[in-house]
Amino acid sequence: MGSFSLIIDGQTVEVEEGATVLQAARRAGISIPTICDHKDLNPYGACRMCVVEIEGVRGYPTSCTTPAAAGMRVTTQSERLSTLRNRTLELMFSGHPNSCLVCVHREACEQHRPTATKAARSTRCGFCANREECDLRAMALSAGQPELSLPTMYAAYNLERDDPFMDRDYNLCVLCGRCWRICEKIHGKPAISIINRGKWARIGTAFNKSHVFSGCTFCGACIDICPTGTLTDRFARWQGKPEAETGSACILCPQGCAVVAQSKNQRLLAYTMPAFNRDASLCALGRFGAAQMVNSNQRTTRPQVREGEDLIPYDWDAALKAAATGLKEHAGKIAFVISATSSREERYLYAQLATALKGQMHLVPAHALPGDPTLTTIQEAIHGQGALALLMNGPLLGGVEQSRMAFSLVIDALHSDSSEQASVVLPAAMLSENSGTFRSSTGEIRQLSACSQAPGDARAEWRILRDLGQTLGLDGFSYTKVEDITRAMDNAVGEDAAPPAMTGDPRHNVRELITTYRGHQVADIVPALAAFGLPQRSMIQEESTAGSDNGFPILEKKEIVPNMHFFKIQAPQVAKFALPGQFVILMARETSERSPFTLVDWDADTGTISLVIEEVGRSSRELASLRAGDMLAHVSGPLGQAMPVEKRGTVLLGGGCYGVGAIYPLARALKQAGNRVICGIEASSSYLLYMQDELTQVSDQLILATKDGSEGVRGGVQEILVQTAEREQVDQFIAIGCTFMMRMTTELSRGLNIPTLVALNPIMVDGTGMCGACRVSIGGDTLFACIDGPLFDGHAVDWDELASRRSAYAPQEIQALSQGVDLSALMHQAHGPTDTHQCGCGR
Amino acid sequence: MSVEQHEVQDILTQYDQDRDNLIPLLQDVQERLHYLSPQALSAVAEHLQLSENDVFGVATFYAQFRFTPPGLHHIKVCEGTACHVRGSSRILDTITRTTGIEPGQTSEDGLFSLERVACFGSCALAPVVVVDDKVYGRMTSAKTQRLIEEKK
Ligand code: SF4
Ligand code: SF4
Ligand code: SF4
Ligand code: FES
Ligand code: FES
């Protein structure tokens, strides 16, 4: 292939034949903005960000699709080009939540942003799960504060969460086509495609089937290649940008696929594909299951030793001693039952121990289920040997076998019946917490590099085995690093055996996923896998309260604007005693967390109450998934102190988010008491404003504000407050909304000398129980929002403390969110995409 | 094999395994079944060795294909410029309200199906509604409502 040169921005660039103008520019270090282009995909030419000028060529060709030619003269920067690019960007943003990019409060917001706003759909760019990694946002920000003059459109698609692992928010999609193109490149027949036409064109599947039925293998490539926040991994979604990417291998099955492990704060976020091609693809279990397993709450974290009936937590030294004593006692009569998904070093050390203790080694294939012939053979061998002691690295044998033993040692990362029955349990590290090498079933040796920290006292298995060897007083167990073992075994054994291959090809067919990991049923650890028909010990039971006769019926339920849900509930006792300003605590199911919501309306005669619930966390998500006709397990209230209703003169009520609904009963009561009532409500864009009609009826004036200026005042309640105070005397200001808005408006009203009330119930963080979370400092006193509040004197609130308390719960909340998978929805679909009604549940 | 499957198989045998046959194939299937069922669509995809998601993508790109069986009465609402200016969107709303279906859907009792159409060429009669190929002109919400009641 020949090479030639062309001139880009006055610079002579030498390129190989076949290169595009874009590639040539990059070669020369000249950057051209792109969205749809990706180095691992064929040129597509859809987004038009990469336009350039070429001498002698009419118009503005897209550099990603234009082949470079000898002698070409290309200009990549000009006024005309940046106008064109800005217009393209503007067009992309007209259908995309953009308010944060043009918001006048952006700086303050970024400083005080409530960390716990984990909305279902991203209706504000600054709150998007992907904001730290988004190409689109980066491009918009680098273009300066963009003036967006096109009207905002919002497609209002629901969040798609009907498969076990992904959240897809097509409201954020810019149709760059990267996702379906990579899917096609990797799998041939893509599991997604562009569907519909015109303004309804979007990415989707045939007949909008769940990905569980669309041929998707859950390789995650589309997530990793999407330049926006549209496609996300539900588990990793809110954890932000990974801090580290470590090359390693997944050893959940003997294929031992190479992976790039993404981690943050010593936690595994995900295993991802090391390259975007068919050979590098991962199965659903590796891509999405591994992180959930490693971060599972079923991890064993402390050494334990049996004392009679009970397993008692021990420190490492004492536990190792107990293990060594047990093993020594039965030397010559010990069966070592080891999983084939152990690293080479682990297998080597087990073999060393077996030799020294004259035990028998048995390797259990990764896919062996109870009843497998290999297992039967092992059992027979153990009987033949007359074994009295057992060492296993997982629940690999039946319980009967184990109970026949005088002594059993279980070295494992996850809890099981076997560890429950064991004489000694030693907690091990797993997967991304381990270093070493692994021989795959095809014979290749893969490097394992640790990138996350084992929980509690758990230790790397090689270390446990080395320490055990030392405690037993054996020779040759003096390794200090895992590499010492690798070297020792390379010298000693030469070629070690590859583990038995598994049946099936889960990387290309999700129905062939491996069902066990070291004897554990993976669907017991990652319950969502049941959606693919993986066996589970306890099939999920339908919750008893949803649809049962006990509880509080939901009479009406609708999503009035994205993430904002209106509920009308039958709760006569609450309706009878409710006063403006009070709230209720809801529990969707008997097992749900308790979460507080301000009363928006009530009717003592019909015994009903109305609420507006914003979908921002696990509990509110659970509530949002209910429908009219369902039952709530509990509604308790009315709680909290009512607002004192007096005649003050002119009262301004400011509402944002859920507060737009919450100011409604206050406005009504204040108006009845003879006040001049002004309601000011904010939203990031016009399509997010709600309850205008209702508020108009109970106030003298309703003022709207949007962050993007698409309706009413440009800005928020801040601007409404300042502008109103300029016009007329305001005697009382009441703010309900996010902590950020209440804090900012309180600062302003202090300067304006306007008495201010704020509602502090949102700080009862759902997900942690209200008691600890709702403590607030008001003018130096410690009060409880749930009893003394929710309304407090805004000028006396210690906002900094409030903010730090809120953010303290953020990690738990993220954890709760990532594990909250609505499996019941999937179960309804499990009967097939076209006959959802056949399960007899009536849905 | 169901009757439907037989019919689809009949059509498939007349076409080679060539991507260019996709549109004519879909047209034939729709002519026979009056819509593209999920089963028919995947049979077509299988025959042409394509992903059914892609086939669905192509089919939804063209206004001529429908994906639900038509109702007993098929209602078309014109959204051409003349009709639009004279309030066709209100007519559409009325129909949606009285039948409970959106464009592209078929009511649960199988009585009605609804479709949006570009222009019937009856602009003088705008706004226009067509029910079972009979044209109704100068429609108002009230007239539309009456028309639907009559058909029930
Ligand atoms: S996808 Fe990007 S631009 Fe869009 S909301 Fe998320 S961060 Fe903002
Ligand atoms: S996860 Fe993989 S198979 Fe599924 S849609 Fe994305 S790229 Fe395609
Ligand atoms: S989902 Fe992401 S990758 Fe796919 S078209 Fe939309 S923005 Fe592009
Ligand atoms: S990057 Fe060239 S058109 Fe999108
Ligand atoms: S910066 Fe986006 S809402 Fe404030």
mmCIF file of N, CA and C and ligand atoms in Angstrom, chain A residues 35-36 44 96 136 168-170 172-182 192 194 202-203 222-223 225-231, ligand 3:
data_model
loop_
_atom_site.group_PDB
_atom_site.id
_atom_site.type_symbol
_atom_site.label_atom_id
_atom_site.label_comp_id
_atom_site.label_asym_id
_atom_site.label_seq_id
_atom_site.Cartn_x
_atom_site.Cartn_y
_atom_site.Cartn_z
ATOM 1 N N ILE A 35 -19.088 12.477 16.967
ATOM 2 C CA ILE A 35 -19.987 11.745 17.864
ATOM 3 C C ILE A 35 -20.195 10.320 17.351
ATOM 4 N N CYS A 36 -20.601 10.185 16.084
ATOM 5 C CA CYS A 36 -20.949 8.842 15.618
ATOM 6 C C CYS A 36 -19.708 8.027 15.265
ATOM 7 N N TYR A 44 -19.735 6.170 9.352
ATOM 8 C CA TYR A 44 -21.189 6.111 9.297
ATOM 9 C C TYR A 44 -21.765 7.434 8.784
ATOM 10 N N HIS A 96 -32.919 16.671 23.803
ATOM 11 C CA HIS A 96 -32.123 16.022 24.834
ATOM 12 C C HIS A 96 -32.114 16.904 26.081
ATOM 13 N N LEU A 136 -21.013 13.881 24.613
ATOM 14 C CA LEU A 136 -21.900 14.961 24.180
ATOM 15 C C LEU A 136 -21.801 16.155 25.124
ATOM 16 N N ARG A 168 -32.127 1.541 30.175
ATOM 17 C CA ARG A 168 -31.967 2.277 28.915
ATOM 18 C C ARG A 168 -32.931 3.457 28.879
ATOM 19 N N ASP A 169 -32.371 4.644 28.723
ATOM 20 C CA ASP A 169 -33.162 5.871 28.726
ATOM 21 C C ASP A 169 -33.042 6.524 27.353
ATOM 22 N N TYR A 170 -33.943 6.151 26.433
ATOM 23 C CA TYR A 170 -33.802 6.614 25.057
ATOM 24 C C TYR A 170 -34.122 8.093 24.881
ATOM 25 N N LEU A 172 -32.266 10.165 25.995
ATOM 26 C CA LEU A 172 -30.928 10.749 25.907
ATOM 27 C C LEU A 172 -30.220 10.401 24.601
ATOM 28 N N CYS A 173 -30.858 9.584 23.792
ATOM 29 C CA CYS A 173 -30.183 9.051 22.610
ATOM 30 C C CYS A 173 -30.072 10.091 21.508
ATOM 31 N N VAL A 174 -28.921 10.164 20.857
ATOM 32 C CA VAL A 174 -28.749 11.103 19.749
ATOM 33 C C VAL A 174 -28.663 10.376 18.406
ATOM 34 N N LEU A 175 -29.030 9.087 18.417
ATOM 35 C CA LEU A 175 -29.070 8.283 17.196
ATOM 36 C C LEU A 175 -27.747 8.257 16.443
ATOM 37 N N CYS A 176 -26.658 8.160 17.177
ATOM 38 C CA CYS A 176 -25.361 8.073 16.511
ATOM 39 C C CYS A 176 -25.152 6.691 15.906
ATOM 40 N N GLY A 177 -25.950 5.721 16.357
ATOM 41 C CA GLY A 177 -25.870 4.384 15.779
ATOM 42 C C GLY A 177 -24.686 3.545 16.230
ATOM 43 N N ARG A 178 -23.891 4.043 17.167
ATOM 44 C CA ARG A 178 -22.741 3.244 17.605
ATOM 45 C C ARG A 178 -23.178 1.901 18.179
ATOM 46 N N CYS A 179 -24.267 1.928 18.937
ATOM 47 C CA CYS A 179 -24.678 0.722 19.661
ATOM 48 C C CYS A 179 -25.074 -0.406 18.731
ATOM 49 N N TRP A 180 -25.977 -0.136 17.782
ATOM 50 C CA TRP A 180 -26.383 -1.256 16.928
ATOM 51 C C TRP A 180 -25.272 -1.647 15.979
ATOM 52 N N ARG A 181 -24.425 -0.677 15.620
ATOM 53 C CA ARG A 181 -23.317 -1.033 14.723
ATOM 54 C C ARG A 181 -22.320 -1.958 15.420
ATOM 55 N N ILE A 182 -22.039 -1.679 16.711
ATOM 56 C CA ILE A 182 -21.084 -2.565 17.394
ATOM 57 C C ILE A 182 -21.734 -3.920 17.631
ATOM 58 N N ILE A 192 -30.356 -5.151 18.444
ATOM 59 C CA ILE A 192 -31.036 -3.858 18.448
ATOM 60 C C ILE A 192 -30.906 -3.249 17.065
ATOM 61 N N ILE A 194 -32.331 0.462 14.500
ATOM 62 C CA ILE A 194 -33.108 1.709 14.517
ATOM 63 C C ILE A 194 -34.524 1.358 14.101
ATOM 64 N N ARG A 202 -35.921 5.627 16.835
ATOM 65 C CA ARG A 202 -35.158 5.365 18.056
ATOM 66 C C ARG A 202 -34.494 4.010 17.952
ATOM 67 N N ILE A 203 -33.677 3.700 18.931
ATOM 68 C CA ILE A 203 -33.074 2.374 18.982
ATOM 69 C C ILE A 203 -34.054 1.454 19.698
ATOM 70 N N CYS A 222 -22.569 -2.359 23.757
ATOM 71 C CA CYS A 222 -23.329 -1.155 23.412
ATOM 72 C C CYS A 222 -23.225 -0.117 24.524
ATOM 73 N N ILE A 223 -23.249 -0.585 25.770
ATOM 74 C CA ILE A 223 -23.132 0.328 26.903
ATOM 75 C C ILE A 223 -21.780 1.027 26.854
ATOM 76 N N ILE A 225 -19.820 1.563 24.408
ATOM 77 C CA ILE A 225 -19.503 2.381 23.235
ATOM 78 C C ILE A 225 -20.436 3.585 23.091
ATOM 79 N N CYS A 226 -21.532 3.609 23.834
ATOM 80 C CA CYS A 226 -22.503 4.704 23.714
ATOM 81 C C CYS A 226 -21.871 6.009 24.216
ATOM 82 N N PRO A 227 -21.914 7.082 23.410
ATOM 83 C CA PRO A 227 -21.272 8.330 23.841
ATOM 84 C C PRO A 227 -22.123 9.137 24.819
ATOM 85 N N THR A 228 -23.340 8.679 25.093
ATOM 86 C CA THR A 228 -24.212 9.429 26.000
ATOM 87 C C THR A 228 -24.588 8.547 27.196
ATOM 88 N N GLY A 229 -25.546 9.001 27.977
ATOM 89 C CA GLY A 229 -25.970 8.239 29.149
ATOM 90 C C GLY A 229 -27.164 7.335 28.857
ATOM 91 N N THR A 230 -27.456 7.116 27.580
ATOM 92 C CA THR A 230 -28.645 6.338 27.220
ATOM 93 C C THR A 230 -28.603 4.915 27.757
ATOM 94 N N LEU A 231 -27.486 4.245 27.516
ATOM 95 C CA LEU A 231 -27.376 2.838 27.879
ATOM 96 C C LEU A 231 -26.502 2.708 29.118
HETATM 97 S S1 SF4 C 3 -28.141 4.551 22.412
HETATM 98 FE FE1 SF4 C 3 -26.182 5.602 22.582
HETATM 99 S S2 SF4 C 3 -24.896 4.566 21.054
HETATM 100 FE FE2 SF4 C 3 -26.999 4.038 20.579
HETATM 101 S S3 SF4 C 3 -27.620 5.530 19.055
HETATM 102 FE FE3 SF4 C 3 -28.247 6.317 21.057
HETATM 103 S S4 SF4 C 3 -26.592 7.622 21.717
HETATM 104 FE FE4 SF4 C 3 -25.798 6.372 20.061
#
